[in-house]
PDB file of C-alpha atoms and ligand atoms in Angstrom:
ATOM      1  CA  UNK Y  10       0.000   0.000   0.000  1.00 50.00           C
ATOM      2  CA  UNK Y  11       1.127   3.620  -1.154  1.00 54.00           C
ATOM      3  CA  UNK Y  12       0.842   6.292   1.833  1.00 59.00           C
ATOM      4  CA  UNK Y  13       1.642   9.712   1.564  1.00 63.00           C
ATOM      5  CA  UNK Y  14       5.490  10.622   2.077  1.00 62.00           C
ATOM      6  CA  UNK Y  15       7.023  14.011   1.656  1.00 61.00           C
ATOM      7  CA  UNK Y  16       7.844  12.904  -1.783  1.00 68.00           C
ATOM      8  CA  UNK Y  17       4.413  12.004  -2.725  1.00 84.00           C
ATOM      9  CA  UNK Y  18       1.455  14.249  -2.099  1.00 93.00           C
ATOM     10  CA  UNK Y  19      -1.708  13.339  -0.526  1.00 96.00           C
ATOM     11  CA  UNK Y  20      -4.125  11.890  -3.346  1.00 98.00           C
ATOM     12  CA  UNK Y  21      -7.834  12.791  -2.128  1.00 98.00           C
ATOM     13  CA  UNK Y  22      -9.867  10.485  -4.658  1.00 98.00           C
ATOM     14  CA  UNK Y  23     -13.909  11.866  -5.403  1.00 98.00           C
ATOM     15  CA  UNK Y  24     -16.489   9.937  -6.808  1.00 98.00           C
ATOM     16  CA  UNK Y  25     -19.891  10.847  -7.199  1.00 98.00           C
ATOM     17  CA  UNK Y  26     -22.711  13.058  -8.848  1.00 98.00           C
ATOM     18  CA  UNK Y  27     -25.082  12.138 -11.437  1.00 98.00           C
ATOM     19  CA  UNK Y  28     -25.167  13.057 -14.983  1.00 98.00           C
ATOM     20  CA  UNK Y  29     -26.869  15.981 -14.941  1.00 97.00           C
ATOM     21  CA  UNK Y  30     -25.705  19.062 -16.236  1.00 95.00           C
ATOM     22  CA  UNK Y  31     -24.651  21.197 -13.177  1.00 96.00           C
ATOM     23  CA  UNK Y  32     -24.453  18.492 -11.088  1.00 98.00           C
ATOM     24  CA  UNK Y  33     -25.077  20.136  -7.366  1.00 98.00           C
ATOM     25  CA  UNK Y  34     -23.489  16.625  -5.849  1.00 98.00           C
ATOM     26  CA  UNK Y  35     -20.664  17.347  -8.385  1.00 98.00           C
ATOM     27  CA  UNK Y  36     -20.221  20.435  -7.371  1.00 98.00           C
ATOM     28  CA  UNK Y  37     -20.195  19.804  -3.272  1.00 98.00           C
ATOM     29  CA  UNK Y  38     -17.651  17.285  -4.592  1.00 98.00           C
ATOM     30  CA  UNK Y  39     -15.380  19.780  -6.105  1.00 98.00           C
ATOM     31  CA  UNK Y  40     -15.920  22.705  -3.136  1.00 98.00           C
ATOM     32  CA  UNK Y  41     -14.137  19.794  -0.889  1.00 98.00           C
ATOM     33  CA  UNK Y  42     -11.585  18.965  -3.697  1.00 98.00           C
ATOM     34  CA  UNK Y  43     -11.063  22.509  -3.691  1.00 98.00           C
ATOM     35  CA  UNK Y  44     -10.526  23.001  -0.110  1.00 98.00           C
ATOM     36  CA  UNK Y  45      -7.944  19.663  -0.246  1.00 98.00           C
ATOM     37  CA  UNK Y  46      -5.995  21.365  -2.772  1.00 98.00           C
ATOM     38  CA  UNK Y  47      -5.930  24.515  -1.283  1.00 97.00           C
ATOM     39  CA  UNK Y  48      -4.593  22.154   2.084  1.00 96.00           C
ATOM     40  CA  UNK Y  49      -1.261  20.759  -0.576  1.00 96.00           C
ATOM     41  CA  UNK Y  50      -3.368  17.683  -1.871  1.00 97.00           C
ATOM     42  CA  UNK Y  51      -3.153  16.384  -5.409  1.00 98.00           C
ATOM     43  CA  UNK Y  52      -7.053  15.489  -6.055  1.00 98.00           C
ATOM     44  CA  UNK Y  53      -9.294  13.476  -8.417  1.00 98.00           C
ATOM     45  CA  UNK Y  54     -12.357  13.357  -9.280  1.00 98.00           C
ATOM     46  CA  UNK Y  55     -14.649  10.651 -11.044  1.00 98.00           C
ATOM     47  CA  UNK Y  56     -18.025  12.485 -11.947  1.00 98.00           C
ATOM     48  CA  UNK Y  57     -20.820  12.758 -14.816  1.00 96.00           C
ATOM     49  CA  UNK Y  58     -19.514  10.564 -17.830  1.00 97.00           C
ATOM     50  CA  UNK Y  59     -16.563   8.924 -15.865  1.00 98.00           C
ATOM     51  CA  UNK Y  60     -19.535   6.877 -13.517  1.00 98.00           C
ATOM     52  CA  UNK Y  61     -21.227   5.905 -16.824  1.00 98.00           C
ATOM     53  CA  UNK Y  62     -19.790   2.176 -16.391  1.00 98.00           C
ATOM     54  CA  UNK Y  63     -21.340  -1.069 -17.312  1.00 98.00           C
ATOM     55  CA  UNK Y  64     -23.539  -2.787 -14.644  1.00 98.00           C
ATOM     56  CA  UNK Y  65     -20.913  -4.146 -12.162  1.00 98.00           C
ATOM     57  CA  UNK Y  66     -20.209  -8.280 -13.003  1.00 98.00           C
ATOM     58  CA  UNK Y  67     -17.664  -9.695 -10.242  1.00 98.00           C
ATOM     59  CA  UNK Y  68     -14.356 -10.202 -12.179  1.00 97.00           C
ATOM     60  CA  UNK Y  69     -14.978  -7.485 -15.442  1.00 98.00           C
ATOM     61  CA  UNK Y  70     -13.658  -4.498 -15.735  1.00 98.00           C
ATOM     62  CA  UNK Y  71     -13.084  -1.683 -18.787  1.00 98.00           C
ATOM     63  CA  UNK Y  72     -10.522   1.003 -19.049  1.00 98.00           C
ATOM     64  CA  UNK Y  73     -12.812   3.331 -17.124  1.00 98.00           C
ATOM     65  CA  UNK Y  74     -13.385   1.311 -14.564  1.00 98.00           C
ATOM     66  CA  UNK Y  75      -9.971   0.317 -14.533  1.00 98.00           C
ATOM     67  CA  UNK Y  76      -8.772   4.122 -14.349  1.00 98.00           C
ATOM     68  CA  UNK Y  77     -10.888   4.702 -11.258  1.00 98.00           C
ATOM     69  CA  UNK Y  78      -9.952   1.518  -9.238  1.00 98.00           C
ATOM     70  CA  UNK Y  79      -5.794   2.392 -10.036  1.00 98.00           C
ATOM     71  CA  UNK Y  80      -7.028   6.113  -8.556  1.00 98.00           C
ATOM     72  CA  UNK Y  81      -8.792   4.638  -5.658  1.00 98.00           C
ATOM     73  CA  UNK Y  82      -5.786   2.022  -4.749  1.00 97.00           C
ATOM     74  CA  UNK Y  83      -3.227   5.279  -4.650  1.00 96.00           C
ATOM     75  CA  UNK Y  84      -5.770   7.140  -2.622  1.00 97.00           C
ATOM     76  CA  UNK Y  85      -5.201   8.253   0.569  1.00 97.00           C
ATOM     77  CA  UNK Y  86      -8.765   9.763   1.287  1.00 98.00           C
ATOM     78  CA  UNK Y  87     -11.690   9.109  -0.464  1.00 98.00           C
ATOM     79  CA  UNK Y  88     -14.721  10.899  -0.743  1.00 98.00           C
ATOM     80  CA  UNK Y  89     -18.087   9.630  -2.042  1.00 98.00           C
ATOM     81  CA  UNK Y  90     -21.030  12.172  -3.122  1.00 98.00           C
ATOM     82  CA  UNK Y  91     -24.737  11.427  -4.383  1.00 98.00           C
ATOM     83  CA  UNK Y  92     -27.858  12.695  -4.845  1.00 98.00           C
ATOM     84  CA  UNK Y  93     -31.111  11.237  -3.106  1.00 98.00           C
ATOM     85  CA  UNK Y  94     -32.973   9.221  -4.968  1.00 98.00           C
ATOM     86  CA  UNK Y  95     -36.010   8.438  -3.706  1.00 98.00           C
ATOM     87  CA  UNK Y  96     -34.722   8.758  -0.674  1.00 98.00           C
ATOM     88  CA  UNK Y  97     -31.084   6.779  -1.073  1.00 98.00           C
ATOM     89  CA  UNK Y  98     -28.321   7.025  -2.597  1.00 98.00           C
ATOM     90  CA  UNK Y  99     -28.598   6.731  -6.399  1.00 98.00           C
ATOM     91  CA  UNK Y 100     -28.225   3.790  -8.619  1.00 98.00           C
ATOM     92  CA  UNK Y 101     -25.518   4.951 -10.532  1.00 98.00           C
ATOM     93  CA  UNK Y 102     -22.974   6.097  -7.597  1.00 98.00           C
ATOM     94  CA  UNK Y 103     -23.888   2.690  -6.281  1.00 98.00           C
ATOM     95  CA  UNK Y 104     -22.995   0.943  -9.357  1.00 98.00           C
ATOM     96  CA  UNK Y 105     -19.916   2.568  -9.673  1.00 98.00           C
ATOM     97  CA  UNK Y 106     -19.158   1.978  -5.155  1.00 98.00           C
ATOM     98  CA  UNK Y 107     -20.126  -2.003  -6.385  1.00 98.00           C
ATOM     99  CA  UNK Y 108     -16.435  -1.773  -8.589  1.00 98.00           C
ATOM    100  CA  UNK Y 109     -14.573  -1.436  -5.573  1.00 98.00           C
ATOM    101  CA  UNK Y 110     -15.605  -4.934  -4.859  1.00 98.00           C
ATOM    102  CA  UNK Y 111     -12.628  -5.499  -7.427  1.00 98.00           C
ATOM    103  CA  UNK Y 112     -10.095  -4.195  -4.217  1.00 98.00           C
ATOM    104  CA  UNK Y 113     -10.916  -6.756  -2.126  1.00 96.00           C
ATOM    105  CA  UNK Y 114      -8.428  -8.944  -2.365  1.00 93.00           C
ATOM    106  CA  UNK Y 115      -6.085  -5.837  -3.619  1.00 90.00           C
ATOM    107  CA  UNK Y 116      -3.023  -4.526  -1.859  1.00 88.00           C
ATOM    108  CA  UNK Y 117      -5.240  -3.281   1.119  1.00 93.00           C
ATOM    109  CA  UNK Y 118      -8.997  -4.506   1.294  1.00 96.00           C
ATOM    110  CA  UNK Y 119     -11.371  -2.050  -0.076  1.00 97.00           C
ATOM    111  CA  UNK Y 120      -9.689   1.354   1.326  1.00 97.00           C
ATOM    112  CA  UNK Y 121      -8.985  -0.148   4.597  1.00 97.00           C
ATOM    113  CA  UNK Y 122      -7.846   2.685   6.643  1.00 95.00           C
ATOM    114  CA  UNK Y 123      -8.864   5.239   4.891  1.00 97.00           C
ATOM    115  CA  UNK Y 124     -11.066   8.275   5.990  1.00 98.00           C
ATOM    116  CA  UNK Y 125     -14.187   8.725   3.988  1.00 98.00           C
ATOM    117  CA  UNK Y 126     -16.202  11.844   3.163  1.00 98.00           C
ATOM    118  CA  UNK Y 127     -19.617  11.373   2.385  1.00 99.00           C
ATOM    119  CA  UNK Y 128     -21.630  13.986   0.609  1.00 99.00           C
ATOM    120  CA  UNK Y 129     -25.588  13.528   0.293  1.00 98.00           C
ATOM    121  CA  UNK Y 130     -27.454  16.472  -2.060  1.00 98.00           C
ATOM    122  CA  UNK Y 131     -31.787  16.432  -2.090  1.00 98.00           C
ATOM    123  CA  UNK Y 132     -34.315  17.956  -2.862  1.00 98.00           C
ATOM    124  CA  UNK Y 133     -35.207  18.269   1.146  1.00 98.00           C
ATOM    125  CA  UNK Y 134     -33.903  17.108   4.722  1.00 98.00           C
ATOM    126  CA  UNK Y 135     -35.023  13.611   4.799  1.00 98.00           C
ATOM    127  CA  UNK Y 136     -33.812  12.220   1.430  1.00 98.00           C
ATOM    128  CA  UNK Y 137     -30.238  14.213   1.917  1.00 98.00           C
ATOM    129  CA  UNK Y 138     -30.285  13.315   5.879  1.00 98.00           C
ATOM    130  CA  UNK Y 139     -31.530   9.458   4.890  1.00 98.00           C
ATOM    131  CA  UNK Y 140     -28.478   9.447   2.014  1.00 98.00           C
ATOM    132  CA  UNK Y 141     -25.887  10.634   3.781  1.00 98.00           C
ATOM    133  CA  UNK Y 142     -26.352   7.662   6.795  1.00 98.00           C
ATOM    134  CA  UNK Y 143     -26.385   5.065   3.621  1.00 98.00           C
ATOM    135  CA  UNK Y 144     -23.253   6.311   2.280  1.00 98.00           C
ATOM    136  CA  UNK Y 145     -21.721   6.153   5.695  1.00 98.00           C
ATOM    137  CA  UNK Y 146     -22.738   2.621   5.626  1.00 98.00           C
ATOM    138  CA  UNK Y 147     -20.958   1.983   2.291  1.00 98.00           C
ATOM    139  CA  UNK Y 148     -17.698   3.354   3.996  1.00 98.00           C
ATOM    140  CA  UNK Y 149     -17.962   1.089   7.006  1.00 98.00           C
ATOM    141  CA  UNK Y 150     -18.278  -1.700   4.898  1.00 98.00           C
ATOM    142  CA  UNK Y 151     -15.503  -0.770   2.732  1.00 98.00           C
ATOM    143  CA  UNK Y 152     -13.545  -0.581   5.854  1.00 97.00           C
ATOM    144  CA  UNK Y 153     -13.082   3.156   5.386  1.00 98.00           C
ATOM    145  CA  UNK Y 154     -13.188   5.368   7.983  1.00 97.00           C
ATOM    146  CA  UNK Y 155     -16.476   8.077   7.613  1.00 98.00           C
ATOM    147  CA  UNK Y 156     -15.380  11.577   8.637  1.00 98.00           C
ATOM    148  CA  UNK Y 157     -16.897  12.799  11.997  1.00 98.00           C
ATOM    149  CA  UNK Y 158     -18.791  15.699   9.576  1.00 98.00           C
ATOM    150  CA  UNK Y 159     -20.681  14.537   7.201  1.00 98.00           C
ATOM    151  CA  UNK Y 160     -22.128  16.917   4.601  1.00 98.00           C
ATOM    152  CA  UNK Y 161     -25.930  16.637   3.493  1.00 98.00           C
ATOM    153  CA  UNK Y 162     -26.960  19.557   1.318  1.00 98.00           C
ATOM    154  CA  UNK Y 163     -30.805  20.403   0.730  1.00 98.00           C
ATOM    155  CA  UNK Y 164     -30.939  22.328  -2.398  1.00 97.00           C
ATOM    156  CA  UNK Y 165     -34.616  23.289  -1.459  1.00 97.00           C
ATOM    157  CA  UNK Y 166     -33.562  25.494   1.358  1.00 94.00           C
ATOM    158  CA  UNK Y 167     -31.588  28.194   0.441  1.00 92.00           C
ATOM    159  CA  UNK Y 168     -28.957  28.702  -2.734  1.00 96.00           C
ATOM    160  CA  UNK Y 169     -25.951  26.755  -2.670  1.00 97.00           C
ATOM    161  CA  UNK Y 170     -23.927  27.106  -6.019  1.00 98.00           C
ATOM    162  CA  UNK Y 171     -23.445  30.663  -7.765  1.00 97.00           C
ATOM    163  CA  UNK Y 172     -23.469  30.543 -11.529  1.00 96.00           C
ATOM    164  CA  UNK Y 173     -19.894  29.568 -11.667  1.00 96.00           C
ATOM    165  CA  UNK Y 174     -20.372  26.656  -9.815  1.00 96.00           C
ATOM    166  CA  UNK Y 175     -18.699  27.695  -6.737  1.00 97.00           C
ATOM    167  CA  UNK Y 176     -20.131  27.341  -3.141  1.00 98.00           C
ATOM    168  CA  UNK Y 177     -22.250  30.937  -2.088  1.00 98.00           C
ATOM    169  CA  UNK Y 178     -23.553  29.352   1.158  1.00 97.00           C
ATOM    170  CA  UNK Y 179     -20.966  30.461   3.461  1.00 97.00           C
ATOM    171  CA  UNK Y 180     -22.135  27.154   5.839  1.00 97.00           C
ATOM    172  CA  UNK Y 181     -21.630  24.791   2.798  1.00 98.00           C
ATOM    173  CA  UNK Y 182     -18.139  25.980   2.367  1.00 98.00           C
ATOM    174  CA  UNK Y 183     -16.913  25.899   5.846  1.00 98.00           C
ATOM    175  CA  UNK Y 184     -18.553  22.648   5.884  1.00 98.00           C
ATOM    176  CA  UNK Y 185     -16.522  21.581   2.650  1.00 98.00           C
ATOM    177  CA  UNK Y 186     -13.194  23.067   4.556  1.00 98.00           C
ATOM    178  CA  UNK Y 187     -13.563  20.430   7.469  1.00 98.00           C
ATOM    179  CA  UNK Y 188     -14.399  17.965   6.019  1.00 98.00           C
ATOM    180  CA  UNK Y 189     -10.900  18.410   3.948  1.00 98.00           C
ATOM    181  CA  UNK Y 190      -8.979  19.300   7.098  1.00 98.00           C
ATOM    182  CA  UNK Y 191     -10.765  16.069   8.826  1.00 98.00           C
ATOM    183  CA  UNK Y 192      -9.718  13.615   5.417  1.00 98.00           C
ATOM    184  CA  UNK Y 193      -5.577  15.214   5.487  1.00 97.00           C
ATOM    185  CA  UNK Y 194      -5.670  15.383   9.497  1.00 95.00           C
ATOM    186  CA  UNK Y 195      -6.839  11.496   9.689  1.00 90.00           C
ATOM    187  CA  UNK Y 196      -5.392  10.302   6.580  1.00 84.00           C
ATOM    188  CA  UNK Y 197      -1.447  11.678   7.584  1.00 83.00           C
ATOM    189  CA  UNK Y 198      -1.825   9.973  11.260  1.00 84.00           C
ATOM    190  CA  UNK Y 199      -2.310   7.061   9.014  1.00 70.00           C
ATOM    191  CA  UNK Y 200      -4.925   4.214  10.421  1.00 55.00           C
ATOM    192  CA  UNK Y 201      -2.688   1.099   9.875  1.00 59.00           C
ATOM    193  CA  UNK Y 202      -5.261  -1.777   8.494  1.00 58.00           C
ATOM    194  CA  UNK Y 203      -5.545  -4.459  10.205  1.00 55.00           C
ATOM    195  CA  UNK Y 204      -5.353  -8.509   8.946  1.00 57.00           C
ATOM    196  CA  UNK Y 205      -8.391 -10.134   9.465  1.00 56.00           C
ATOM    197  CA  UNK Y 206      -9.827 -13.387   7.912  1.00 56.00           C
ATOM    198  CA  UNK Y 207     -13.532 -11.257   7.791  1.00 56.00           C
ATOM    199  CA  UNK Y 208     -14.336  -9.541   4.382  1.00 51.00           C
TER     200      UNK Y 208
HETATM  201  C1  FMN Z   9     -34.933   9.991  -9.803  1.00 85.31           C
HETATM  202  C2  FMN Z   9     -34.904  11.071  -8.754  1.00 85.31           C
HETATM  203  C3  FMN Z   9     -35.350  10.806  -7.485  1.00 85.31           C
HETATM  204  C4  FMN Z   9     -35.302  11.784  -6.509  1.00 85.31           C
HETATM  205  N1  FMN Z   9     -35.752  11.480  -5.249  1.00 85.31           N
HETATM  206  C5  FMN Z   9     -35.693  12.425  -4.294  1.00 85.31           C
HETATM  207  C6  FMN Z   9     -36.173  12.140  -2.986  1.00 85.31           C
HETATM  208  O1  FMN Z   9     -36.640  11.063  -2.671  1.00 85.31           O
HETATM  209  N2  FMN Z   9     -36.103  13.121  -2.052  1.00 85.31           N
HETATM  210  C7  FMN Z   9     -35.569  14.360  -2.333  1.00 85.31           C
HETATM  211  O2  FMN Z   9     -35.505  15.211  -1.454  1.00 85.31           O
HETATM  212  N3  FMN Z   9     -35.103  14.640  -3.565  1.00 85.31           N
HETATM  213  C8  FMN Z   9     -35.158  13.715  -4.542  1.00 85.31           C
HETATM  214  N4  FMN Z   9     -34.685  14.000  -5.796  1.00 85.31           N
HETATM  215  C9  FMN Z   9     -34.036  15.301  -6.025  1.00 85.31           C
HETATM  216  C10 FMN Z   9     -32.512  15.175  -5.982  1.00 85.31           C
HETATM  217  O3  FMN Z   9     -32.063  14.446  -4.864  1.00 85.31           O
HETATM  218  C11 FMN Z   9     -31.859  16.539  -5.905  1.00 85.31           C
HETATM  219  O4  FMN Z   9     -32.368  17.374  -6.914  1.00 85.31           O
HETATM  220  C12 FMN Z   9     -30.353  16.409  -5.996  1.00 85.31           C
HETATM  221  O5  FMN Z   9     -29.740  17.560  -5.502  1.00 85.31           O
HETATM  222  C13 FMN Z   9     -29.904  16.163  -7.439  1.00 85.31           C
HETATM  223  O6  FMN Z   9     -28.509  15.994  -7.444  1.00 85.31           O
HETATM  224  P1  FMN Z   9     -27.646  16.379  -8.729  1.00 85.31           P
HETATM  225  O7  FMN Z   9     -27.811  17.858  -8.917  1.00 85.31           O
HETATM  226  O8  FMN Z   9     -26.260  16.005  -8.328  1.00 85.31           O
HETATM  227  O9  FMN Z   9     -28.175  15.612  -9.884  1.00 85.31           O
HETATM  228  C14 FMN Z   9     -34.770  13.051  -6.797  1.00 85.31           C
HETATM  229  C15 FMN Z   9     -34.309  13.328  -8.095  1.00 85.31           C
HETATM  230  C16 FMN Z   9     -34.383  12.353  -9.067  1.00 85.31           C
HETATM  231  C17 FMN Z   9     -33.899  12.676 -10.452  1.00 85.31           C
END
């Protein structure tokens, strides 16, 4: 397993979103990429066209998916972002999550010892609430770590994003800036993983 060294940066790995044009969960995504960067980390994100992948069979994967599970293995924080759909997470961030199930028996199981971010957008409290414990879930049983803030965004309430994307909801930002400080702070002390014969 790769870990951050003076000579290599901290990766922060995204995925998440939907296709949509102006994806809000896209752009949550980026705000914390942002604030990562801003913190000396080398970031990458796997949004819109890049979570476009086949429906996950054990034991196949394409170039894309290939692309995103190298990313993921050199990743020393991850952060995972959808929208609520009908009131979880949506099929196609979960179809892309079902990949990592290709890490399992990688150089550390899933992200083992990673911290997670988890980003949940709706169209109201309970779906974005309701998605953000799910994805929390996902990181548990990935072995990763969830961040002690979570982010769950309801795009009903107030504006978010300005026309350029970037965050105008001064809460959503600082919110964006711990969770970044929370993935570098956890992911330098450096969780060790632990053997176990349970997958
Ligand atoms: C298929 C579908 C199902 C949705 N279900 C819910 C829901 O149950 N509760 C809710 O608050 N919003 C729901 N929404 C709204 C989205 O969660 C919300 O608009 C979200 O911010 C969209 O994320 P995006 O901009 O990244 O595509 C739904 C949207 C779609 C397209």
């Amino acid at each position: 397993m790769t870990r951050a060294t003076p000579s290599r940066p901290f990766h922060v790995v995204a995925i998440g979103g939907s296709i949509r044009a102006r994806s809000s969960t896209e752009l949550a995504l980026r705000a914390v990429l942002r604030a990562a960067a801003e913190c000396g980390a080398e970031t990458t994100l796997f949004s819109g066209p890049d979570l476009v992948l086949p429906p996950y069979e054990p034991g196949v994967v394409d170039d894309s998916a290939r692309r995103m599970l190298d990313a993921v293995e050199s990743a020393d924080a991850l952060v995972i972002g959808s929208p609520g759909y009908h009131g979880t997470i949506s099929g196609l961030v979960k179809n892309a999550v079902d990949y990592l199930e290709e890490l399992r028996l990688g150089q550390r199981c899933y992200v083992d010892g990673l911290p997670v971010g988890c980003v949940a957008t709706a169209y109201g409290w309970q779906a974005a609430v309701n998605t953000l414990g799910t994805l929390r879930v996902l990181a548990h049983s990935l072995r990763g770590w969830p961040t002690p803030l979570g982010m769950a965004l309801n795009m009903a309430a107030a504006p978010v994003f300005g026309e350029d994307g970037g965050v105008v909801e001064p809460s959503v930002a600082a919110s964006a800036e711990i969770m970044a400080s929370q993935l570098l702070s956890f992911g330098r002390a450096g969780a060790e993983p632990v053997a176990s014969p349970v997958a």
